[in-house]
PDB file of C-alpha atoms in Angstrom:
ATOM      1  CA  UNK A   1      39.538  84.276  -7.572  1.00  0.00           C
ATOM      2  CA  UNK A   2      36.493  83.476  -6.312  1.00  0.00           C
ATOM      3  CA  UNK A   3      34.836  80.002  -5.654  1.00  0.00           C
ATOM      4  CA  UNK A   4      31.346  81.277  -6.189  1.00  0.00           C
ATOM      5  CA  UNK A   5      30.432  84.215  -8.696  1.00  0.00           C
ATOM      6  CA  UNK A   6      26.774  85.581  -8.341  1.00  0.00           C
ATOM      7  CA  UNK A   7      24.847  86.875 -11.392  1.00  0.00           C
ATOM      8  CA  UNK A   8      23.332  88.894 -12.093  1.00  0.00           C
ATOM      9  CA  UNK A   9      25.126  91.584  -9.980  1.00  0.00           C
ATOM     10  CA  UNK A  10      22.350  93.878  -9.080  1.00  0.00           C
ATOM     11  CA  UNK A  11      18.596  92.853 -10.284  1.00  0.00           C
ATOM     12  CA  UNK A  12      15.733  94.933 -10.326  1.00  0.00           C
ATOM     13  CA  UNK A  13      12.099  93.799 -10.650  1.00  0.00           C
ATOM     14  CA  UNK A  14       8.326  94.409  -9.902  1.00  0.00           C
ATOM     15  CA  UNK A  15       6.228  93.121  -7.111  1.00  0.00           C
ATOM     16  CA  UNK A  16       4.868  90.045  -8.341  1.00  0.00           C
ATOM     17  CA  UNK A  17       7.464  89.230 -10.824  1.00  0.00           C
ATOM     18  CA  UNK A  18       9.754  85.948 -10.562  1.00  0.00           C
ATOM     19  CA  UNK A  19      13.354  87.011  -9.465  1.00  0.00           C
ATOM     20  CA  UNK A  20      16.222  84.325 -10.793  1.00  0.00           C
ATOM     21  CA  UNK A  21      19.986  84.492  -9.585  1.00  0.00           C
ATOM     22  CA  UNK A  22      22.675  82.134 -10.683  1.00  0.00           C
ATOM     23  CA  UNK A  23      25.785  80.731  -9.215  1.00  0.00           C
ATOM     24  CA  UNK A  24      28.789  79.416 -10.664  1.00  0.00           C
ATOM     25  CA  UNK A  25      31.233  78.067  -8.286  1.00  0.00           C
ATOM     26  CA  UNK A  26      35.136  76.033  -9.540  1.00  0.00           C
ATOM     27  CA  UNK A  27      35.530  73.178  -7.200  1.00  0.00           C
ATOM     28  CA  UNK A  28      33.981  70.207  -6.135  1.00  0.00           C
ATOM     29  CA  UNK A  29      31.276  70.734  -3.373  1.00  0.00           C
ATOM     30  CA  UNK A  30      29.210  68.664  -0.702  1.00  0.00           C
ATOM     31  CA  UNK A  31      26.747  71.140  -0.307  1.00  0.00           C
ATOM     32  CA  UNK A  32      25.751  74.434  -1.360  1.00  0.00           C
ATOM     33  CA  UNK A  33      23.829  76.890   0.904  1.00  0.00           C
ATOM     34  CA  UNK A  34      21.719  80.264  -0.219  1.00  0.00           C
ATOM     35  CA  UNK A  35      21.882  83.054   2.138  1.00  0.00           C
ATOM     36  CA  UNK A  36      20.297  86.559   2.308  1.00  0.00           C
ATOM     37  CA  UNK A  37      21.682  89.797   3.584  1.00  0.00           C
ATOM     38  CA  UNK A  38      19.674  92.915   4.480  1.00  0.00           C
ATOM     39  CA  UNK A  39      21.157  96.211   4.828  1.00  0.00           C
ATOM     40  CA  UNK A  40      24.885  95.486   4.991  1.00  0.00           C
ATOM     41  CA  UNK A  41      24.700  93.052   8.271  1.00  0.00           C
ATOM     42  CA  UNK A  42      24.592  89.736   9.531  1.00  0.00           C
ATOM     43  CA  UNK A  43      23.189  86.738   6.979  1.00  0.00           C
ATOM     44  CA  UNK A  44      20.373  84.715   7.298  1.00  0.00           C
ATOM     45  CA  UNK A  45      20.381  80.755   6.124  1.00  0.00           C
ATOM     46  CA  UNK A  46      17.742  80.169   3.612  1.00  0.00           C
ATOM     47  CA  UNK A  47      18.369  76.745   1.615  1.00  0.00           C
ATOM     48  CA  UNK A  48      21.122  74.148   1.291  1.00  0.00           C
ATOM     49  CA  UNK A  49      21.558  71.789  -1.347  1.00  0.00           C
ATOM     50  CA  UNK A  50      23.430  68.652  -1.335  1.00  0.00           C
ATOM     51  CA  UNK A  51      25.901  67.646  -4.216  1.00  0.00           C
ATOM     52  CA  UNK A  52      23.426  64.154  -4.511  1.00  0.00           C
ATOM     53  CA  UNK A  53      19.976  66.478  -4.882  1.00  0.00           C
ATOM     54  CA  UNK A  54      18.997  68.657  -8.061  1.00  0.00           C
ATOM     55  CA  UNK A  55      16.247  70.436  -6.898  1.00  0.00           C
ATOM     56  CA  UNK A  56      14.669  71.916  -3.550  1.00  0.00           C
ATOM     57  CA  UNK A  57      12.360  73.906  -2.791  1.00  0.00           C
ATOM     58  CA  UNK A  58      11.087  76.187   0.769  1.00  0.00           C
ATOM     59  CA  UNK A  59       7.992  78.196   0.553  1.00  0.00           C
ATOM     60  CA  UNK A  60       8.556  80.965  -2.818  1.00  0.00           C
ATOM     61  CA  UNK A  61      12.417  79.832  -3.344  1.00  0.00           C
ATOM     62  CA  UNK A  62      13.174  77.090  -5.760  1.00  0.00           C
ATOM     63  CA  UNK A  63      16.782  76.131  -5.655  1.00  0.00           C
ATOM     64  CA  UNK A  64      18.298  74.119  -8.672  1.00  0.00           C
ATOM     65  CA  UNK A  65      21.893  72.435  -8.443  1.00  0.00           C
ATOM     66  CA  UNK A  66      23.814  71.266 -11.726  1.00  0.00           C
ATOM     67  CA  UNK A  67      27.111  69.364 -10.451  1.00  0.00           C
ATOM     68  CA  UNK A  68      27.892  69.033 -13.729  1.00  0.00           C
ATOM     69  CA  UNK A  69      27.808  73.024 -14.962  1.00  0.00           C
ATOM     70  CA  UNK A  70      28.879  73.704 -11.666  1.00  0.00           C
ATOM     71  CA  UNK A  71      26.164  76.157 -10.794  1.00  0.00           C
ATOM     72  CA  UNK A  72      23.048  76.839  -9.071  1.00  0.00           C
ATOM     73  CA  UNK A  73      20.138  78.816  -9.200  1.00  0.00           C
ATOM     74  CA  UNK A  74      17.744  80.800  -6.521  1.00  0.00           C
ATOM     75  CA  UNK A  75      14.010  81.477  -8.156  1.00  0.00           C
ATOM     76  CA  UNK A  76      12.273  83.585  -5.810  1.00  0.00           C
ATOM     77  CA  UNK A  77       8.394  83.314  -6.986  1.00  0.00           C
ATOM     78  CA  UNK A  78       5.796  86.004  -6.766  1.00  0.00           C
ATOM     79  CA  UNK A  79       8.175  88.541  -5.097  1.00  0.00           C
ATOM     80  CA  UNK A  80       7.528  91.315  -2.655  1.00  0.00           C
ATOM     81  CA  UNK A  81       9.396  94.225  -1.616  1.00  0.00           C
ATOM     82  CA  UNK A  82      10.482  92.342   1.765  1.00  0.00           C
ATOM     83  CA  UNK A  83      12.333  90.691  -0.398  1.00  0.00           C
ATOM     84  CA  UNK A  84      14.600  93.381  -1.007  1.00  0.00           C
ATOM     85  CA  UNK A  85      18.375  92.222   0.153  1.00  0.00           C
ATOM     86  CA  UNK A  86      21.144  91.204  -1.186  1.00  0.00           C
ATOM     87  CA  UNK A  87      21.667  87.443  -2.130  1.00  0.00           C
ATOM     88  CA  UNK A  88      24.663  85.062  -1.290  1.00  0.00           C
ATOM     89  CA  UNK A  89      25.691  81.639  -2.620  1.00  0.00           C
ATOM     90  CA  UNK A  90      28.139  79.762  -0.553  1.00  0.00           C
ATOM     91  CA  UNK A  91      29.284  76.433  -1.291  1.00  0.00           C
ATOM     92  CA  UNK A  92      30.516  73.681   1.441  1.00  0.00           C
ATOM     93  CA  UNK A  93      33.775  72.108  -0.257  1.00  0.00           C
ATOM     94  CA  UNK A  94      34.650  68.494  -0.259  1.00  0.00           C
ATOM     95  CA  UNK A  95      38.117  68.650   0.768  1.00  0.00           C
ATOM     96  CA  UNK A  96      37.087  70.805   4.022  1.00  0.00           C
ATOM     97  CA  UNK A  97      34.009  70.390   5.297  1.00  0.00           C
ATOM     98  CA  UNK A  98      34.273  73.543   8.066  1.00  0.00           C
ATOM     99  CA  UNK A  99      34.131  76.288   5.817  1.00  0.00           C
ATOM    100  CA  UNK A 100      32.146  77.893   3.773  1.00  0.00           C
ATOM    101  CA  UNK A 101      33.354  79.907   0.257  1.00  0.00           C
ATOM    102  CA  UNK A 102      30.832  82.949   0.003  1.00  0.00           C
ATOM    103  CA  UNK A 103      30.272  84.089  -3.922  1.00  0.00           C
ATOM    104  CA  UNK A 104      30.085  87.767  -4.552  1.00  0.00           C
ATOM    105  CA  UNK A 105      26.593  88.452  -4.161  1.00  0.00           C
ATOM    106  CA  UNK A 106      23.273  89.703  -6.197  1.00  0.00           C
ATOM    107  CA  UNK A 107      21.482  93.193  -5.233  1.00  0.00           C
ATOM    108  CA  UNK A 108      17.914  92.382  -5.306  1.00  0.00           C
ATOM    109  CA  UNK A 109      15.740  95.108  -5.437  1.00  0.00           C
ATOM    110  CA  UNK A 110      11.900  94.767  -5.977  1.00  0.00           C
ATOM    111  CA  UNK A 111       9.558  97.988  -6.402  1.00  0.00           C
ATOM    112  CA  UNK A 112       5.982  97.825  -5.147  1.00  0.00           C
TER     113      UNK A 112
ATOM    114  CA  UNK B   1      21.805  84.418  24.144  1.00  0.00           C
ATOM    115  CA  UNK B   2      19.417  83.048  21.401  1.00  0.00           C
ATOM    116  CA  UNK B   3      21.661  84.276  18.705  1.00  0.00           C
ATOM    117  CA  UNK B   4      25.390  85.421  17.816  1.00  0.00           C
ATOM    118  CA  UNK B   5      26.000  88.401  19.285  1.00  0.00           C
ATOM    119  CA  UNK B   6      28.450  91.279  18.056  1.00  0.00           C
ATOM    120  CA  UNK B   7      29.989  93.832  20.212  1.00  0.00           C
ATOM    121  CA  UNK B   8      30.660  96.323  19.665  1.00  0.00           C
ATOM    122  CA  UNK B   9      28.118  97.108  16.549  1.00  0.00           C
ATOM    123  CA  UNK B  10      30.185 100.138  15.406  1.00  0.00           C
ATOM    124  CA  UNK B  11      33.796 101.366  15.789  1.00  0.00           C
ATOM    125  CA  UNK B  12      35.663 104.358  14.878  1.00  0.00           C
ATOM    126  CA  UNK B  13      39.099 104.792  15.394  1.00  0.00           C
ATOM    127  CA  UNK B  14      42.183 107.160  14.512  1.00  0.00           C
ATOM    128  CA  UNK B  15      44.493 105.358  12.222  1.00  0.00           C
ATOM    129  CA  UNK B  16      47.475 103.310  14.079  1.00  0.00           C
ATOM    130  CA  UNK B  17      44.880 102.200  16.775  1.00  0.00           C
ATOM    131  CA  UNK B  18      44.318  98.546  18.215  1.00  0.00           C
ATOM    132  CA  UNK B  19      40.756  97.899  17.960  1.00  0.00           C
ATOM    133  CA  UNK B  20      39.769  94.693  19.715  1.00  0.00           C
ATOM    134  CA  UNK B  21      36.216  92.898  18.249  1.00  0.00           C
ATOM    135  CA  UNK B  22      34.144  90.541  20.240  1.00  0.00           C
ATOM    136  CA  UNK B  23      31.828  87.575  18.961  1.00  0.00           C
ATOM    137  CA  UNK B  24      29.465  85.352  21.331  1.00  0.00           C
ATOM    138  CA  UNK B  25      28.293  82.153  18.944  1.00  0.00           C
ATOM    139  CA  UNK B  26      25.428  80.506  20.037  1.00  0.00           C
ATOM    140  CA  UNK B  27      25.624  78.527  23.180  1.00  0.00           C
ATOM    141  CA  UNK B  28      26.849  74.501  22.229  1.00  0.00           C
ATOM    142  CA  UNK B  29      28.438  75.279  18.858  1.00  0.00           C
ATOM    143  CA  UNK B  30      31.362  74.004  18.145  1.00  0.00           C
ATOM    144  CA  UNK B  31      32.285  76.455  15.158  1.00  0.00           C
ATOM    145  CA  UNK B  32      33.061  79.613  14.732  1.00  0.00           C
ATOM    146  CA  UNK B  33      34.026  82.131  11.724  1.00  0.00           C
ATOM    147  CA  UNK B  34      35.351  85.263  11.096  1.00  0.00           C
ATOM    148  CA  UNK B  35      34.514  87.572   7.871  1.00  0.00           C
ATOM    149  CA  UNK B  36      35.357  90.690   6.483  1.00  0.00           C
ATOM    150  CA  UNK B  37      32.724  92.719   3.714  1.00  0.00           C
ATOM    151  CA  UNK B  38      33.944  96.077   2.584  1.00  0.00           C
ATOM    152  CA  UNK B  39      30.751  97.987   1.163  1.00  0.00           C
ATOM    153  CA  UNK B  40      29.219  96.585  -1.605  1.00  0.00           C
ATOM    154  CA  UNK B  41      30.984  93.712  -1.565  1.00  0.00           C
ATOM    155  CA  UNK B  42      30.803  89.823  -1.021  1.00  0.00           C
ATOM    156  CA  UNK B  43      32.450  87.761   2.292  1.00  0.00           C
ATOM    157  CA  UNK B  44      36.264  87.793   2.804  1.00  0.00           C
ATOM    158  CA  UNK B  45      36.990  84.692   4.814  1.00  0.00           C
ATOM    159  CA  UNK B  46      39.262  85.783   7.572  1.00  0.00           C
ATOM    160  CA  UNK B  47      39.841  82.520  10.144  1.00  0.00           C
ATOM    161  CA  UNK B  48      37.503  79.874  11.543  1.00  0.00           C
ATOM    162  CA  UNK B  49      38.152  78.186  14.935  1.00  0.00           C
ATOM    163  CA  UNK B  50      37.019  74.481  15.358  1.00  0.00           C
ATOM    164  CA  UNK B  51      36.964  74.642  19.561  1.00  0.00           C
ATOM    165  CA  UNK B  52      39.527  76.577  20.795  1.00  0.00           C
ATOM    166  CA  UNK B  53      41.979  76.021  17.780  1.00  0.00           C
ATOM    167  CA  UNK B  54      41.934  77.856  14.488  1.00  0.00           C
ATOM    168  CA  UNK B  55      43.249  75.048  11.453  1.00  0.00           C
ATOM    169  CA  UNK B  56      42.762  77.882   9.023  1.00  0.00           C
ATOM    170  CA  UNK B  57      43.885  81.327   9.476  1.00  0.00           C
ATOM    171  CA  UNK B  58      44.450  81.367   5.753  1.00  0.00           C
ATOM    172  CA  UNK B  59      42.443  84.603   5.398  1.00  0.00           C
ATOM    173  CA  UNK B  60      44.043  86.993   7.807  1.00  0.00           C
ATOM    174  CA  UNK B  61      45.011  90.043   5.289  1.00  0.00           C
ATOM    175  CA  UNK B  62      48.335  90.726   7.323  1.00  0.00           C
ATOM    176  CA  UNK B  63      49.794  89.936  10.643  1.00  0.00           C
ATOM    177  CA  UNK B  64      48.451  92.831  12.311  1.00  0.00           C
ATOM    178  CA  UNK B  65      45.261  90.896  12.490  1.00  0.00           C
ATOM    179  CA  UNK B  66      44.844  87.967  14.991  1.00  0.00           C
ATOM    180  CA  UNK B  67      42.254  86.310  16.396  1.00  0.00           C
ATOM    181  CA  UNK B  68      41.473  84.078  19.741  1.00  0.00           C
ATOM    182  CA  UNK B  69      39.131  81.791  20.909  1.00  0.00           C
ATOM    183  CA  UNK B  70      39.159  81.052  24.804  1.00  0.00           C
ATOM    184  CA  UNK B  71      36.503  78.459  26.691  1.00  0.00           C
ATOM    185  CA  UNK B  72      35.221  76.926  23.161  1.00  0.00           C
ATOM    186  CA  UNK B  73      32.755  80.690  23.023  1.00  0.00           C
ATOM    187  CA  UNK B  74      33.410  83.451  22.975  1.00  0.00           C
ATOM    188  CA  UNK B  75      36.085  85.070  20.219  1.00  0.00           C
ATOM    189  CA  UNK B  76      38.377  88.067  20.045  1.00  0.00           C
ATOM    190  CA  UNK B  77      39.360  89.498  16.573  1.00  0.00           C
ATOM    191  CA  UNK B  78      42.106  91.793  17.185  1.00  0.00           C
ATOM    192  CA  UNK B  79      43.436  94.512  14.722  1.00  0.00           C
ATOM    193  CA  UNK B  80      46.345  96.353  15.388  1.00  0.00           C
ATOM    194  CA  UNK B  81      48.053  99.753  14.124  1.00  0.00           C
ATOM    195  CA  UNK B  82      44.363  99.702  11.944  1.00  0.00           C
ATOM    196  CA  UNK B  83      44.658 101.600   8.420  1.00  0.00           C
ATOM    197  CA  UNK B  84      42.264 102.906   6.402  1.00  0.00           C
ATOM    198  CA  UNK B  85      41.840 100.255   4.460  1.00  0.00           C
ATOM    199  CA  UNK B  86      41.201  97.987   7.264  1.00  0.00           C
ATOM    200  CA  UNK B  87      37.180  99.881   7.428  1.00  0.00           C
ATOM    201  CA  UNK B  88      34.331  97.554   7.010  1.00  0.00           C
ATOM    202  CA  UNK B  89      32.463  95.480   8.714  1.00  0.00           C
ATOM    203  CA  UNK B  90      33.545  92.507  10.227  1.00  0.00           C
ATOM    204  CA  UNK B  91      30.852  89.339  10.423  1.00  0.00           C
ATOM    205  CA  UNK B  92      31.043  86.588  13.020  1.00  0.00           C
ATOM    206  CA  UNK B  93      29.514  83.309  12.725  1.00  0.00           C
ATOM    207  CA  UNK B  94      29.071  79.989  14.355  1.00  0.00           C
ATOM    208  CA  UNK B  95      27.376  76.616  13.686  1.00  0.00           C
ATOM    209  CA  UNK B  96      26.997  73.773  15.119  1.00  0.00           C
ATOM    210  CA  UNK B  97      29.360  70.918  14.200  1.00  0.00           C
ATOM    211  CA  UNK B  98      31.579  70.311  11.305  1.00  0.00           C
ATOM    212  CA  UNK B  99      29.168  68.273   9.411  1.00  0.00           C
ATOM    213  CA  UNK B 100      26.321  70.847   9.392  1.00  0.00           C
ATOM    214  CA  UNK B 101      28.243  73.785   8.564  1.00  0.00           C
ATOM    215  CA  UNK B 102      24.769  76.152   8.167  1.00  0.00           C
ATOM    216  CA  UNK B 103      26.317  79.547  10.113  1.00  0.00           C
ATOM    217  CA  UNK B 104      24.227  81.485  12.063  1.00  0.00           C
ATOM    218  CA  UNK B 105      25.328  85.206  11.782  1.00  0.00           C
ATOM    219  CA  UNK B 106      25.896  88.286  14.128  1.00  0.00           C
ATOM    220  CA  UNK B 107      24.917  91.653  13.233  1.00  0.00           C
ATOM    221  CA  UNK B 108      28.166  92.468  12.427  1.00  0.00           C
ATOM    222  CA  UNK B 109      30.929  95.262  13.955  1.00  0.00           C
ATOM    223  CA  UNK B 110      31.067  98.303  11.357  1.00  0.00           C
ATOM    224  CA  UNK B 111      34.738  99.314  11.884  1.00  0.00           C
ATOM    225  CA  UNK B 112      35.520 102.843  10.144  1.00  0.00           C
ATOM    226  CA  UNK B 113      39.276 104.141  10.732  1.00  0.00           C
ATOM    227  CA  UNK B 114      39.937 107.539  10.189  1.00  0.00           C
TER     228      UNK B 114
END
């Protein structure tokens, strides 16, 4: 199964409007890392969260971490239609710090 | 290069085929990943190499697939006798060193087998 589940799935929104995606994940983590996919390819790094932190924030993305619910969420503020892409959480495990365990993904899709 | 760099960017092959794909990390990283993502869907871990050595090879689907790292850069994943089922495209990444695991990604290979 996997470590980290995405939801929602698929999200659709206005320009303008807030955009929120969750993240569960199972096991204990020293990090965990948003990334963003456009068109089917390669991923691009946008936030990582240590275990120790709560909340972070880069430009329109607000990234919250609950250690104790096991999740996360991404807020993307004031969105645009850039911002189109699909969304990834993946979380940096304890027990092996290499990897990375990728959760399933949300389908953003904002109109203009 | 500046980046990782895929090659090549799309493959198409007759069923029972080798198919060999190539990944460049970015110069002076240590780290490097393999990943499979079948349309529509999230990262399959495949193998990671840590310098020349893979510790986990944990996600290779079946022995047909193997992978290689030679030099501490560049990587070969190799597929052989593909199937039909082995179509999708197949993400490299690197990083730096084991304690900032934030992977920088290639473009990707889009493998289709017919």
């Amino acid at each position: 199964s996997q470590q980290g589940e995405e939801d929602p799935q698929a999200l659709s929104i206005q320009e303008g409007e807030n955009a929120t995606m969750n993240c569960s994940y199972k096991t204990s983590i020293n990090n965990l890392q948003w990334y963003r996919q456009n068109s089917g390819r390669g991923l691009v790094h946008l936030i990582l969260i240590r275990s120790n932190e709560r909340e972070k924030h880069s430009g329109r993305l607000r990234v919250t971490l609950d250690t104790s619910k096991k999740s996360s969420s991404l807020l993307i503020t004031a969105s645009r239609a850039a911002d189109t892409a699909s969304y990834f959480c993946a979380t940096g495990l304890v027990e092996n710090t290499d990897k990375l365990i990728f959760g399933t993904g949300t389908r953003l899709q904002v109109f203009p | 290069g500046a980046g990782v760099s895929q090659s090549p960017s799309n493959k198409v092959t007759e069923k029972g085929k080798d198919v060999e794909l190539r990944c460049d990390p970015i110069s002076g990283h240590t780290a490097l990943y393999w990943y499979r993502q079948s349309l529509g869907q999230g990262l399959e871990f495949l193998i990671y190499f840590q310098g020349n050595s893979a510790p986990d090879k944990s996600g290779l689907p079946s022995d047909r697939f193997s992978a290689e790292r030679t030099g501490g850069s560049v990587s070969t994943l190799t597929i052989q006798r593909t199937q039909q089922e082995d179509s999708a495209v197949y993400l490299c990444a690197s990083s730096l060193a084991v304690a900032k695991n934030i992977q920088y990604f290639g473009a990707g290979t889009r493998l289709s087998v017919l």
